[in-house]
PDB file of C-alpha atoms in Angstrom:
ATOM      1  CA  MET A 131     -18.299  -1.018 -16.137  1.00 70.00           C
ATOM      2  CA  HIS A 132     -16.632  -2.544 -13.502  1.00 80.00           C
ATOM      3  CA  LEU A 133     -12.985  -2.474 -12.926  1.00 87.00           C
ATOM      4  CA  THR A 134     -11.174  -5.180 -10.950  1.00 90.00           C
ATOM      5  CA  GLN A 135     -10.378  -4.316  -7.646  1.00 93.00           C
ATOM      6  CA  SER A 136      -6.668  -4.748  -8.629  1.00 94.00           C
ATOM      7  CA  THR A 137      -6.777  -2.554 -11.495  1.00 95.00           C
ATOM      8  CA  ASP A 138      -8.261  -0.100  -8.985  1.00 94.00           C
ATOM      9  CA  LEU A 139      -5.742  -0.775  -6.848  1.00 95.00           C
ATOM     10  CA  ALA A 140      -2.842  -0.100  -9.226  1.00 96.00           C
ATOM     11  CA  LEU A 141      -4.061   3.006 -10.588  1.00 96.00           C
ATOM     12  CA  ARG A 142      -4.510   4.468  -7.143  1.00 93.00           C
ATOM     13  CA  VAL A 143      -0.557   3.151  -6.717  1.00 95.00           C
ATOM     14  CA  LEU A 144       0.122   5.070 -10.087  1.00 95.00           C
ATOM     15  CA  MET A 145      -1.621   8.432  -8.350  1.00 93.00           C
ATOM     16  CA  LEU A 146       0.397   7.547  -5.287  1.00 91.00           C
ATOM     17  CA  LEU A 147       3.532   7.755  -6.788  1.00 92.00           C
ATOM     18  CA  GLY A 148       2.981  10.770  -9.533  1.00 90.00           C
ATOM     19  CA  ALA A 149       1.250  13.097  -6.912  1.00 86.00           C
ATOM     20  CA  ARG A 150       4.988  13.330  -5.821  1.00 82.00           C
ATOM     21  CA  ASN A 151       7.550  11.634  -8.168  1.00 79.00           C
ATOM     22  CA  GLU A 152       9.601  10.017  -5.150  1.00 85.00           C
ATOM     23  CA  ARG A 153      10.715   6.575  -4.393  1.00 90.00           C
ATOM     24  CA  ARG A 154       8.360   4.821  -2.219  1.00 91.00           C
ATOM     25  CA  SER A 155       8.434   1.305  -0.343  1.00 91.00           C
ATOM     26  CA  ALA A 156       5.739  -0.798  -1.097  1.00 92.00           C
ATOM     27  CA  ALA A 157       5.374  -1.184   2.489  1.00 91.00           C
ATOM     28  CA  GLU A 158       4.622   2.417   3.109  1.00 90.00           C
ATOM     29  CA  MET A 159       2.252   2.366   0.061  1.00 92.00           C
ATOM     30  CA  ALA A 160       0.324  -0.678   1.608  1.00 93.00           C
ATOM     31  CA  GLU A 161      -0.199   1.015   4.636  1.00 90.00           C
ATOM     32  CA  ARG A 162      -1.286   4.515   3.304  1.00 89.00           C
ATOM     33  CA  LEU A 163      -3.780   3.002   0.775  1.00 90.00           C
ATOM     34  CA  ARG A 164      -4.773   0.072   3.625  1.00 91.00           C
ATOM     35  CA  VAL A 165      -4.095  -2.937   1.553  1.00 93.00           C
ATOM     36  CA  ALA A 166      -2.501  -5.804   2.956  1.00 94.00           C
ATOM     37  CA  PRO A 167       1.269  -5.839   2.037  1.00 93.00           C
ATOM     38  CA  GLN A 168       1.088  -9.178  -0.013  1.00 94.00           C
ATOM     39  CA  HIS A 169      -1.216  -7.825  -2.020  1.00 95.00           C
ATOM     40  CA  MET A 170       0.646  -4.495  -2.707  1.00 95.00           C
ATOM     41  CA  ALA A 171       3.511  -6.624  -3.734  1.00 94.00           C
ATOM     42  CA  LYS A 172       1.377  -8.574  -6.582  1.00 96.00           C
ATOM     43  CA  ILE A 173       0.498  -5.220  -7.679  1.00 96.00           C
ATOM     44  CA  VAL A 174       3.594  -3.766  -7.872  1.00 96.00           C
ATOM     45  CA  GLN A 175       4.898  -7.015  -9.491  1.00 96.00           C
ATOM     46  CA  ARG A 176       2.325  -6.355 -12.077  1.00 96.00           C
ATOM     47  CA  LEU A 177       3.076  -2.730 -12.366  1.00 97.00           C
ATOM     48  CA  ARG A 178       6.576  -3.564 -12.852  1.00 97.00           C
ATOM     49  CA  ARG A 179       6.026  -5.954 -15.117  1.00 96.00           C
ATOM     50  CA  ASP A 180       3.958  -3.756 -17.573  1.00 96.00           C
ATOM     51  CA  GLY A 181       6.297  -1.048 -17.562  1.00 96.00           C
ATOM     52  CA  TYR A 182       4.751   1.613 -15.599  1.00 97.00           C
ATOM     53  CA  VAL A 183       7.065   1.513 -12.535  1.00 96.00           C
ATOM     54  CA  SER A 184      10.703   0.649 -11.571  1.00 93.00           C
ATOM     55  CA  THR A 185      12.162  -0.988  -8.808  1.00 92.00           C
ATOM     56  CA  THR A 186      14.926  -1.213  -6.749  1.00 89.00           C
ATOM     57  CA  ARG A 187      15.600  -3.461  -3.732  1.00 88.00           C
ATOM     58  CA  GLY A 188      17.597  -3.276  -0.431  1.00 82.00           C
ATOM     59  CA  ARG A 189      18.359  -0.276   1.646  1.00 82.00           C
ATOM     60  CA  GLY A 190      16.889   3.072  -0.210  1.00 79.00           C
ATOM     61  CA  GLY A 191      15.297   1.032  -2.956  1.00 83.00           C
ATOM     62  CA  GLY A 192      11.432   1.367  -3.539  1.00 91.00           C
ATOM     63  CA  VAL A 193       9.418   2.064  -6.315  1.00 94.00           C
ATOM     64  CA  VAL A 194       9.308   5.185  -8.341  1.00 93.00           C
ATOM     65  CA  LEU A 195       6.819   5.931 -11.907  1.00 95.00           C
ATOM     66  CA  ALA A 196       8.629   4.846 -14.972  1.00 95.00           C
ATOM     67  CA  ASP A 197       9.513   7.819 -17.203  1.00 94.00           C
ATOM     68  CA  GLY A 198       6.316   8.946 -19.255  1.00 94.00           C
ATOM     69  CA  VAL A 199       3.520   7.472 -17.364  1.00 95.00           C
ATOM     70  CA  THR A 200       2.236  10.185 -16.032  1.00 94.00           C
ATOM     71  CA  ASP A 201       1.435  11.036 -19.639  1.00 95.00           C
ATOM     72  CA  LEU A 202      -0.658   8.101 -20.680  1.00 96.00           C
ATOM     73  CA  PRO A 203      -4.475   8.155 -20.977  1.00 97.00           C
ATOM     74  CA  VAL A 204      -5.954   6.324 -18.013  1.00 96.00           C
ATOM     75  CA  GLY A 205      -7.920   3.905 -21.001  1.00 95.00           C
ATOM     76  CA  GLU A 206      -4.554   2.807 -22.018  1.00 96.00           C
ATOM     77  CA  ILE A 207      -3.324   2.032 -18.699  1.00 97.00           C
ATOM     78  CA  VAL A 208      -7.077  -0.015 -17.614  1.00 96.00           C
ATOM     79  CA  ARG A 209      -6.902  -1.813 -21.200  1.00 95.00           C
ATOM     80  CA  VAL A 210      -3.497  -3.340 -19.871  1.00 96.00           C
ATOM     81  CA  LEU A 211      -4.600  -4.050 -16.585  1.00 95.00           C
ATOM     82  CA  GLU A 212      -7.789  -5.350 -17.318  1.00 92.00           C
ATOM     83  CA  GLY A 213      -6.499  -7.480 -20.640  1.00 89.00           C
ATOM     84  CA  PRO A 214      -8.536  -8.172 -23.335  1.00 84.00           C
ATOM     85  CA  GLY A 215     -11.866  -9.854 -21.766  1.00 80.00           C
ATOM     86  CA  GLU A 216     -15.755  -8.340 -22.362  1.00 78.00           C
ATOM     87  CA  ALA A 217     -18.114  -7.166 -20.336  1.00 77.00           C
ATOM     88  CA  VAL A 218     -19.642 -10.422 -20.564  1.00 77.00           C
ATOM     89  CA  GLU A 219     -18.665 -14.170 -21.271  1.00 78.00           C
ATOM     90  CA  CYS A 220     -20.852 -15.530 -23.813  1.00 78.00           C
ATOM     91  CA  ASP A 221     -18.643 -18.592 -24.793  1.00 78.00           C
ATOM     92  CA  SER A 222     -18.036 -20.141 -21.040  1.00 77.00           C
ATOM     93  CA  PRO A 223     -20.526 -22.167 -20.894  1.00 81.00           C
ATOM     94  CA  PRO A 224     -21.856 -20.891 -24.267  1.00 82.00           C
ATOM     95  CA  CYS A 225     -24.974 -18.780 -24.236  1.00 82.00           C
ATOM     96  CA  PRO A 226     -28.068 -20.312 -26.259  1.00 83.00           C
ATOM     97  CA  LEU A 227     -28.797 -16.915 -27.264  1.00 81.00           C
ATOM     98  CA  ARG A 228     -25.884 -16.311 -28.826  1.00 73.00           C
ATOM     99  CA  GLY A 229     -26.664 -16.741 -32.611  1.00 76.00           C
ATOM    100  CA  GLY A 230     -29.188 -14.081 -32.428  1.00 81.00           C
ATOM    101  CA  CYS A 231     -28.277 -11.656 -29.466  1.00 83.00           C
ATOM    102  CA  ARG A 232     -27.611  -7.918 -29.762  1.00 86.00           C
ATOM    103  CA  LEU A 233     -26.565  -7.912 -25.809  1.00 86.00           C
ATOM    104  CA  ARG A 234     -23.114  -8.546 -26.114  1.00 83.00           C
ATOM    105  CA  GLY A 235     -22.757  -6.286 -29.237  1.00 85.00           C
ATOM    106  CA  ALA A 236     -24.312  -3.406 -26.844  1.00 90.00           C
ATOM    107  CA  LEU A 237     -22.168  -4.420 -24.163  1.00 88.00           C
ATOM    108  CA  ARG A 238     -19.206  -4.096 -26.286  1.00 89.00           C
ATOM    109  CA  ALA A 239     -20.060  -1.125 -27.488  1.00 93.00           C
ATOM    110  CA  ALA A 240     -20.600   0.461 -24.082  1.00 92.00           C
ATOM    111  CA  GLN A 241     -16.984  -0.913 -22.833  1.00 91.00           C
ATOM    112  CA  GLU A 242     -15.440   0.981 -25.788  1.00 93.00           C
ATOM    113  CA  ALA A 243     -17.307   4.110 -24.869  1.00 95.00           C
ATOM    114  CA  PHE A 244     -15.939   3.438 -21.471  1.00 93.00           C
ATOM    115  CA  LEU A 245     -12.770   3.276 -22.166  1.00 94.00           C
ATOM    116  CA  ALA A 246     -12.542   6.062 -24.773  1.00 95.00           C
ATOM    117  CA  SER A 247     -13.727   8.363 -22.221  1.00 96.00           C
ATOM    118  CA  LEU A 248     -10.904   7.431 -19.699  1.00 95.00           C
ATOM    119  CA  ASP A 249      -8.724   7.921 -23.012  1.00 96.00           C
ATOM    120  CA  GLN A 250      -9.429  11.886 -22.439  1.00 96.00           C
ATOM    121  CA  VAL A 251      -8.066  11.929 -19.302  1.00 95.00           C
ATOM    122  CA  ARG A 252      -4.338  11.417 -18.546  1.00 96.00           C
ATOM    123  CA  LEU A 253      -2.653  10.400 -15.166  1.00 94.00           C
ATOM    124  CA  ARG A 254      -1.159  13.363 -14.358  1.00 92.00           C
ATOM    125  CA  GLU A 255      -4.637  15.069 -14.293  1.00 92.00           C
ATOM    126  CA  LEU A 256      -5.536  12.426 -12.098  1.00 89.00           C
ATOM    127  CA  VAL A 257      -2.954  13.726  -9.460  1.00 85.00           C
ATOM    128  CA  ALA A 258      -3.726  17.703 -10.249  1.00 82.00           C
ATOM    129  CA  ASP A 259      -5.566  19.742  -7.651  1.00 76.00           C
ATOM    130  CA  PRO A 260      -7.451  18.791  -5.830  1.00 74.00           C
ATOM    131  CA  THR A 261      -6.722  15.231  -5.793  1.00 72.00           C
ATOM    132  CA  GLY A 262      -2.532  15.483  -5.187  1.00 69.00           C
ATOM    133  CA  PRO A 263      -2.892  17.429  -1.829  1.00 71.00           C
ATOM    134  CA  VAL A 264      -5.401  14.678  -0.780  1.00 75.00           C
ATOM    135  CA  LEU A 265      -3.041  11.942  -1.818  1.00 71.00           C
ATOM    136  CA  LEU A 266       0.023  13.641  -0.211  1.00 71.00           C
ATOM    137  CA  SER A 267      -1.349  13.929   2.854  1.00 71.00           C
ATOM    138  CA  LEU A 268      -2.365  10.474   3.507  1.00 69.00           C
ATOM    139  CA  ALA A 269      -1.383   9.566   6.710  1.00 50.00           C
ATOM    140  CA  PRO A 270       2.314   8.598   6.759  1.00 57.00           C
ATOM    141  CA  PRO A 271       3.184   4.949   8.203  1.00 51.00           C
ATOM    142  CA  ALA A 272       3.075   5.076  12.109  1.00 49.00           C
ATOM    143  CA  SER A 273       6.459   4.816  13.499  1.00 48.00           C
ATOM    144  CA  ALA A 274       7.414   2.743  16.285  1.00 43.00           C
ATOM    145  CA  GLY A 275       5.471   3.531  19.530  1.00 44.00           C
ATOM    146  CA  ALA A 276       3.218   6.244  17.915  1.00 44.00           C
ATOM    147  CA  PRO A 277      -0.056   5.896  18.754  1.00 43.00           C
ATOM    148  CA  THR A 278      -2.371   5.268  15.369  1.00 43.00           C
ATOM    149  CA  PRO A 279      -5.557   7.045  14.381  1.00 42.00           C
ATOM    150  CA  ALA A 280      -7.482   4.149  15.835  1.00 42.00           C
ATOM    151  CA  GLU A 281      -5.774   4.358  19.166  1.00 40.00           C
ATOM    152  CA  GLU A 282      -6.298   8.087  19.034  1.00 40.00           C
ATOM    153  CA  GLY A 283      -9.880   7.258  18.566  1.00 40.00           C
ATOM    154  CA  CYS A 284     -10.243   8.914  15.221  1.00 35.00           C
TER     155      CYS A 284
END
């Protein structure tokens, strides 16, 4: 199964926030996860709309995990982020094999098995050792005047 880039990034944001439940700015997360700030803003907006994060504007504002999110099954989060679609689209345009094809059912079963497997994992497990320390060690945003890793030759 394949997750959209948006879902992948949203899961990474939830993991980053879950590693240390503290307020972070969308700009900081964009830099740490190496994505465009505009794309990060869309991801954060979607996560807020779906109830996974809370946001506060202004100085001292930022993004924080909503209560209970680390206890959610990852499969449940993926279902919300991916929506109700199937692995294949048989209706648009209509597939000529639709009436007698078994592929759609097999792929639907595989998709459900994939999500059922993710239901066995809670978000908190994704940020436990050894992943949590790695998330926390992601390079902090470069301060003004400090050389970036690229400038240092890393």
